[in-house]
Short mmCIF file of C-alpha atoms in Angstrom, two decimals:
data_model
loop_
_atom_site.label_atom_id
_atom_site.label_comp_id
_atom_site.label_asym_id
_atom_site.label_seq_id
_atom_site.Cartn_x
_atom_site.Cartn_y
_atom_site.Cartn_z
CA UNK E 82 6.85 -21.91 18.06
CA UNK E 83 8.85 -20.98 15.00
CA UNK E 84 7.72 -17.67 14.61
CA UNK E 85 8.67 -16.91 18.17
CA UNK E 86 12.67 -18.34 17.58
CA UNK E 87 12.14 -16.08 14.35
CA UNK E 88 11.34 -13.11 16.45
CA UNK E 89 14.13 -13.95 18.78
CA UNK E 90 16.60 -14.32 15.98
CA UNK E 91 15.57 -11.12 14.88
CA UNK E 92 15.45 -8.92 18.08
CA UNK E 93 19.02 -10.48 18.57
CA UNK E 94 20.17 -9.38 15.27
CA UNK E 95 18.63 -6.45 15.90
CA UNK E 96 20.55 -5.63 19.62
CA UNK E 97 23.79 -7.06 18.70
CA UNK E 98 26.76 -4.30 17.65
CA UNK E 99 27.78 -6.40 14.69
CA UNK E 100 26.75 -5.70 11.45
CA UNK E 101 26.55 -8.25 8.67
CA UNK E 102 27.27 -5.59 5.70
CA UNK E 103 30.67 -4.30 4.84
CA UNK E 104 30.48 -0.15 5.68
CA UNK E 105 33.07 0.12 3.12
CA UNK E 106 30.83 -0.08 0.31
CA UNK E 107 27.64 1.47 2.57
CA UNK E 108 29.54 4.64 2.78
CA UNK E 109 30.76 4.39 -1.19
CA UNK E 110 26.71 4.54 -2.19
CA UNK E 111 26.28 7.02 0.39
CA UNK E 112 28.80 9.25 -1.07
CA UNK E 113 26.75 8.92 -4.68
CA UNK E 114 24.88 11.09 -3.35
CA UNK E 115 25.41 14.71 -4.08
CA UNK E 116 26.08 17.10 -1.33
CA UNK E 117 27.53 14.47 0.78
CA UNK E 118 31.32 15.15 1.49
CA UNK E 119 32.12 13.91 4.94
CA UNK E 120 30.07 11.16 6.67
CA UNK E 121 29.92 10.60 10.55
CA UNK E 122 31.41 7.47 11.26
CA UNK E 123 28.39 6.95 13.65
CA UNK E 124 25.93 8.04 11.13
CA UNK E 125 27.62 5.27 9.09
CA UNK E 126 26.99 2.66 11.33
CA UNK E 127 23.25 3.38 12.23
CA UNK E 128 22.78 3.84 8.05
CA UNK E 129 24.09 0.39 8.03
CA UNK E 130 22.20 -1.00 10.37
CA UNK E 131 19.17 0.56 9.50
CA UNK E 132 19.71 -0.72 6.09
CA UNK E 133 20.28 -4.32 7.57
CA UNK E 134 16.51 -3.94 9.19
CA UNK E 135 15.31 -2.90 6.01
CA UNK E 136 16.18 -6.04 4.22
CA UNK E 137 14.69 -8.03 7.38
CA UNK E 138 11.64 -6.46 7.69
CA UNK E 139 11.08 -6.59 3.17
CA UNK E 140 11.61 -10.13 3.14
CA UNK E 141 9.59 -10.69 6.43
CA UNK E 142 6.55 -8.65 4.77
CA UNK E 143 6.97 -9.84 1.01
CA UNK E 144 7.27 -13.41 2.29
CA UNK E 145 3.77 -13.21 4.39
CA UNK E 146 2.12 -10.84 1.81
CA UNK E 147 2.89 -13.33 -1.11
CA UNK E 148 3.21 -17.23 -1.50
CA UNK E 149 4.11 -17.86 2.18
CA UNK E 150 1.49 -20.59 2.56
CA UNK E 151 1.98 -22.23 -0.69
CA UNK E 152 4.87 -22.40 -2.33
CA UNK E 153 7.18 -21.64 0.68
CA UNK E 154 9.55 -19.85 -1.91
CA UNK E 155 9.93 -15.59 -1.98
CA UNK E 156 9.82 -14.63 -5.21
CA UNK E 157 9.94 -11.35 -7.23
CA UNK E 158 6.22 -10.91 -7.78
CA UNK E 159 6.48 -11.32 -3.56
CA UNK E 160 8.26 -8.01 -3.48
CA UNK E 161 6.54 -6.17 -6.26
CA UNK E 162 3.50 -6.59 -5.05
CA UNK E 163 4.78 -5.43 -1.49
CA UNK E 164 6.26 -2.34 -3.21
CA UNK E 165 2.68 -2.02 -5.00
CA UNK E 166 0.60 -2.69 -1.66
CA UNK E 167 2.51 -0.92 1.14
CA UNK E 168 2.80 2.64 2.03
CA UNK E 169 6.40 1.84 3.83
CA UNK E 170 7.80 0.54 0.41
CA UNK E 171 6.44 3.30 -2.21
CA UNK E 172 9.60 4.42 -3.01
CA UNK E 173 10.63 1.11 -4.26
CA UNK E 174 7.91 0.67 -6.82
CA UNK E 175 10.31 2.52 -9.74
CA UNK E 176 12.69 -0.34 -9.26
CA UNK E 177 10.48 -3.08 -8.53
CA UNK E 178 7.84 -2.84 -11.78
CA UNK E 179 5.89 -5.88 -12.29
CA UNK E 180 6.71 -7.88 -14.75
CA UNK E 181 4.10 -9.49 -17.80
CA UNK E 182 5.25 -11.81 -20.11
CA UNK E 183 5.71 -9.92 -23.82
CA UNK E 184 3.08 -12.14 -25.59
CA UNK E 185 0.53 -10.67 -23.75
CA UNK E 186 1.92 -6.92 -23.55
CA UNK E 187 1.65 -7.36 -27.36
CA UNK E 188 -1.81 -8.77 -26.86
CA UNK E 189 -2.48 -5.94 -25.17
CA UNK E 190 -0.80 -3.90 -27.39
CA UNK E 191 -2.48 -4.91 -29.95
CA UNK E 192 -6.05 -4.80 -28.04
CA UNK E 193 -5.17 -0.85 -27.69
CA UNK E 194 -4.60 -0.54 -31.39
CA UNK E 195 -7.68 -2.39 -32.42
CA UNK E 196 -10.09 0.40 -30.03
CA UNK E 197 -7.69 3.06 -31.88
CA UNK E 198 -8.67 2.34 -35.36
CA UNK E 199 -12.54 1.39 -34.04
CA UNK E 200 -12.73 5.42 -32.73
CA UNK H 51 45.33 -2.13 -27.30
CA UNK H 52 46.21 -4.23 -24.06
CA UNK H 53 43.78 -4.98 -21.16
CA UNK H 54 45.87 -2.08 -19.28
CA UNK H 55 43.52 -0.18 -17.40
CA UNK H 56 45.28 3.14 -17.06
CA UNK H 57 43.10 6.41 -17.36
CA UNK H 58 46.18 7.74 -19.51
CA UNK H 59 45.07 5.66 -22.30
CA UNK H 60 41.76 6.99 -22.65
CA UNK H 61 42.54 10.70 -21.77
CA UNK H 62 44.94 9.64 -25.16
CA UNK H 63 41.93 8.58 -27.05
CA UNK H 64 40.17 11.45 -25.77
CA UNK H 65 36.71 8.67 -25.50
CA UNK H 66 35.20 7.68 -22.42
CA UNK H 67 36.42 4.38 -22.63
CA UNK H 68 35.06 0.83 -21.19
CA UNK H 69 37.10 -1.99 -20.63
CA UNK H 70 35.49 -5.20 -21.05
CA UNK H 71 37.81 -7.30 -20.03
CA UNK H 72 37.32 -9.88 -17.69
CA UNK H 73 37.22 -7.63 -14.21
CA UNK H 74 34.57 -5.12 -16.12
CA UNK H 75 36.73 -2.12 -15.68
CA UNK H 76 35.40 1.03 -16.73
CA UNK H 77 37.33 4.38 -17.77
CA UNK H 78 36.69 8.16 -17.89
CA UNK H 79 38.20 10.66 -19.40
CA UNK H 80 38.10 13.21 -16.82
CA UNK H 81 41.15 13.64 -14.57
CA UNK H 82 40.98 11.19 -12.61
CA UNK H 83 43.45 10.25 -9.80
CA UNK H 84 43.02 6.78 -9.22
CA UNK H 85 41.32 4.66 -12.02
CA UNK H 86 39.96 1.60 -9.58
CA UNK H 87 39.35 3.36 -6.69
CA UNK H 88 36.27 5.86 -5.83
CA UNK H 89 37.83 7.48 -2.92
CA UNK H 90 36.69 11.11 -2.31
CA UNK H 91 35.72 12.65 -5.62
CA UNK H 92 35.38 15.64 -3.66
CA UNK H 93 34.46 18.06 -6.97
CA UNK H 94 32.41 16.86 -9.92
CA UNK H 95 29.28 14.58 -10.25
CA UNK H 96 30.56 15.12 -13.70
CA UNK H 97 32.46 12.04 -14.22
CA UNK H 98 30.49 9.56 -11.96
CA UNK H 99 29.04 8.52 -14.79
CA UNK H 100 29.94 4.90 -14.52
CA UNK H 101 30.33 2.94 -11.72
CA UNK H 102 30.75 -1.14 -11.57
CA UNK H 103 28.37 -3.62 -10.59
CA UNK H 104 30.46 -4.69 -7.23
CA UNK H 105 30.49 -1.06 -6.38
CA UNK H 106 26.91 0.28 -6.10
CA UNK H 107 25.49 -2.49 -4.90
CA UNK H 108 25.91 -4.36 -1.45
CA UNK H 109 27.73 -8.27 -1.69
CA UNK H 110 24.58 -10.72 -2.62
CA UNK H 111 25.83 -12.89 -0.44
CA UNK H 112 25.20 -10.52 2.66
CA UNK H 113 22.16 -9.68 1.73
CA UNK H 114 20.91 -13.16 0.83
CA UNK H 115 21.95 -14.57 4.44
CA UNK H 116 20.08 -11.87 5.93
CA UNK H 117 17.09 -12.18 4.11
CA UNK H 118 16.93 -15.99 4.81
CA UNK H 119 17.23 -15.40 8.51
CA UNK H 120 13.82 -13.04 8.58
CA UNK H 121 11.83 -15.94 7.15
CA UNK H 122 10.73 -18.56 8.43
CA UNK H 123 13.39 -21.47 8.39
CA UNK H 124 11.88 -23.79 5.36
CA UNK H 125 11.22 -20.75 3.19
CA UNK H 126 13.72 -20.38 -0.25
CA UNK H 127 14.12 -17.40 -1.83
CA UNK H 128 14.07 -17.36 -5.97
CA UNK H 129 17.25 -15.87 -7.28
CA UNK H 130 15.98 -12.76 -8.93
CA UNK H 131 14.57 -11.68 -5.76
CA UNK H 132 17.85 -11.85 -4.03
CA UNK H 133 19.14 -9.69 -7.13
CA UNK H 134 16.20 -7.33 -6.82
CA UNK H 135 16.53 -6.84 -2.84
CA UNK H 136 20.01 -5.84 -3.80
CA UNK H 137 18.94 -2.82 -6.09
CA UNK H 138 16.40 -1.76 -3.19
CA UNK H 139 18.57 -1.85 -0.52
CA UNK H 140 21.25 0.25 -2.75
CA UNK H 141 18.22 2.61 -3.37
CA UNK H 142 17.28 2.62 0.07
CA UNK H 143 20.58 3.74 1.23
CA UNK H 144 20.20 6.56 -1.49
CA UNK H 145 17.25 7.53 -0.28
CA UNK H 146 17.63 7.93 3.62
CA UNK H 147 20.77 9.56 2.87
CA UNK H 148 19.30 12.14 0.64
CA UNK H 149 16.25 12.39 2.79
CA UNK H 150 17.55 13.96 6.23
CA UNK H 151 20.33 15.43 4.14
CA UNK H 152 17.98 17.82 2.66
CA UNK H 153 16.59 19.24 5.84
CA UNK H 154 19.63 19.10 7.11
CA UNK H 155 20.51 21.90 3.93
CA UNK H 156 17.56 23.75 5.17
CA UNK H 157 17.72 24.51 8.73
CA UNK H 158 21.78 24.91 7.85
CA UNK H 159 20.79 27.54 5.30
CA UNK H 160 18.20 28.94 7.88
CA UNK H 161 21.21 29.05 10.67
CA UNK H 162 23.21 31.20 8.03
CA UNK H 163 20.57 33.86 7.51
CA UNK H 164 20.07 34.58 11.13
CA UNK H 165 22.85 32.85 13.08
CA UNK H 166 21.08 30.84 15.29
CA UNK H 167 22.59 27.77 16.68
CA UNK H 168 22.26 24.58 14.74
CA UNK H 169 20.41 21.46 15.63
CA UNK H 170 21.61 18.38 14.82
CA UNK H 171 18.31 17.08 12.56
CA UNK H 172 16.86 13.43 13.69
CA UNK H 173 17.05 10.50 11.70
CA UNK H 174 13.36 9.93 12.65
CA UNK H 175 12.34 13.32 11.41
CA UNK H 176 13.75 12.95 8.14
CA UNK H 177 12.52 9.53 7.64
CA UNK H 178 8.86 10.24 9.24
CA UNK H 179 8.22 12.69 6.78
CA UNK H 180 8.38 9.79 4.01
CA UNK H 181 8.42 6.50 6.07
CA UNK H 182 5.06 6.19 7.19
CA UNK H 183 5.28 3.01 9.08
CA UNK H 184 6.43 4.41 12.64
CA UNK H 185 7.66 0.84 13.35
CA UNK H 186 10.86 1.20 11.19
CA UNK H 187 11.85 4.23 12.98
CA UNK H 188 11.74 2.37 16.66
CA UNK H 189 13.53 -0.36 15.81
CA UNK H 190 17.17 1.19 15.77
CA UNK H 191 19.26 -0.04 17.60
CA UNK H 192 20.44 1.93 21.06
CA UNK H 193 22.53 4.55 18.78
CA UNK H 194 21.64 7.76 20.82
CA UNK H 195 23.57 11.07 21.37
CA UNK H 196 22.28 13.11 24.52
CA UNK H 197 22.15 16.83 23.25
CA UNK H 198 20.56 19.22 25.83
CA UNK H 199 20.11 16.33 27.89
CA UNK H 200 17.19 14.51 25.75
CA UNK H 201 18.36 11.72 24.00
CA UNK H 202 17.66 11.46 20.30
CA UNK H 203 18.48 9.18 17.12
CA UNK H 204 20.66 11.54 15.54
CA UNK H 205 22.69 11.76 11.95
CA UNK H 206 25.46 14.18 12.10
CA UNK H 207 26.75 15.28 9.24
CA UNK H 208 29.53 17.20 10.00
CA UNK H 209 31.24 19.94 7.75
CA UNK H 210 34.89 20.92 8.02
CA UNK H 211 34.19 24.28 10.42
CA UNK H 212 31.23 23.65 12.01
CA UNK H 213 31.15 22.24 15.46
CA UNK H 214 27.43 21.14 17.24
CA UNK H 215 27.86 22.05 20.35
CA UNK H 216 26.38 19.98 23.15
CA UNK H 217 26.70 16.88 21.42
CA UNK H 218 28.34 14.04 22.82
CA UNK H 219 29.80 10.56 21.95
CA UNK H 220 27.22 8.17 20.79
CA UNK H 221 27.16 5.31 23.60
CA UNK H 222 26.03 1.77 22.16
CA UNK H 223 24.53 -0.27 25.43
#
């Protein structure tokens, strides 16, 4: 029953004109971009809207990939390993590294230097 | 020295200065016209060097309340994934922008050489060829310019001279 109000909520979002981002600051990251001098205002708007899907459809994904049973909460390992695991969300994986705790990278670490003075 | 944040000050120090002060504001010492704003750098990448948190990233706040309405209603969201959807969606924007930009460069320069007419290049092309998931592409919303009488998801960019011909208003539904 949820899930269907959830797909509702999002179809609606997904039909309605509005956006919920400001297209001020859309177009500002846009422009980082090199090459990019003018920018359509409805190439703006779709860009923005696009952008808004994207967002929907990571947490959507991260949140049943991860602890969605459990824990009920989305949390970063949720979206690295979604970055890890999906093709759609490759380009993320720069950005989205997963993390280990530094006691055991130096565990590791050292593990690596032990085999290097065993050879 | 004051918390003015005038670019005249560092083009006098001749150092690319940053202002710490309360608002973060940061200084270059190229000449700049306006020191807060980012409007239309229209030459140089050279002095985009630094940019300020609030700028390259999209409000939290947005982004939060939209993430929390694509799961389910009970679900919380930890705060350094909020923080980390905000640096993906600022990448993502980067990325589809680049993306059909660069074809875009390629079938502009192949228009040059032998003067054919230009066609404006799909969003869905650009993003297919590194978007796998065919799903992402559907979904937007009813933005569609008729050209030629076939209606296509389209990003125009436009350049000061160049006019696509058979290209008409974008009608939302």
């Amino acid at each position: 029953m949820s899930e269907k109000n959830m797909e509702e909520k999002v179809e609606h979002a997904t039909n309605s004109k509005n956006v919920s981002l400001p297209m001020s600051r859309v177009r500002l990251i846009m422009k980082s971009s090199p090459d990019v001098s003018c920018i359509n205002q409805d190439a703006l708007f779709l860009t923005t809207k696009a952008t808004e899907l994207f967002v929907q459809h990571l947490a959507l994904s991260s949140y049943k990939n991860g602890s969605g049973k459990e824990t009920n909460t989305l949390s970063y390992s949720d979206l690295a390993n979604a970055a890890e695991e999906k093709e759609t969300f490759q380009f993320l994986t720069d950005i989205l590294p997963k993390k280990i705790l530094a006691r055991d990278y130096l565990k590791s670490l050292e593990e690596m230097k032990k085999d290097d003075d065993n050879l | 020295m004051d918390g003015d944040s005038s670019t005249t000050d560092t083009t006098q120090l001749g150092i690319t200065g940053e202002y710490m002060t309360g608002g973060t504001y940061v200084l270059q010492t190229q000449d700049d016209d306006g020191d807060e704003s980012f409007n239309d750098h229209e030459d140089g990448n050279g002095g985009k060097e630094h940019f300020r948190e609030q700028d390259i990233y999209l409000p939290i706040a947005n982004v939060a309340r939209i993430m929390k309405n694509a799961i389910p209603q009970t679900g919380k969201i930890a705060k350094d994934a909020k923080e980390c959807v905000q640096e993906c969606v600022s990448e993502f924007i980067s990325f589809i922008t680049s993306e059909p930009l660069k074809l875009y460069l390629q079938k502009f320069r192949e228009a040059m050489k032998g003067e054919k007419g230009i066609t404006p290049v799909t969003v869905s092309e650009g993003l297919g060829e590194e978007l796998t998931d065919d799903s992402f592409t559907g979904q937007l919303p009813a933005g569609l310019i008729t050209a030629d009488g076939q209606q296509q998801n389209v990003m125009v960019y436009t350049t000061s001279y160049q006019q696509i011909s058979g290209v008409q208003q974008i009608q939302f539904s």
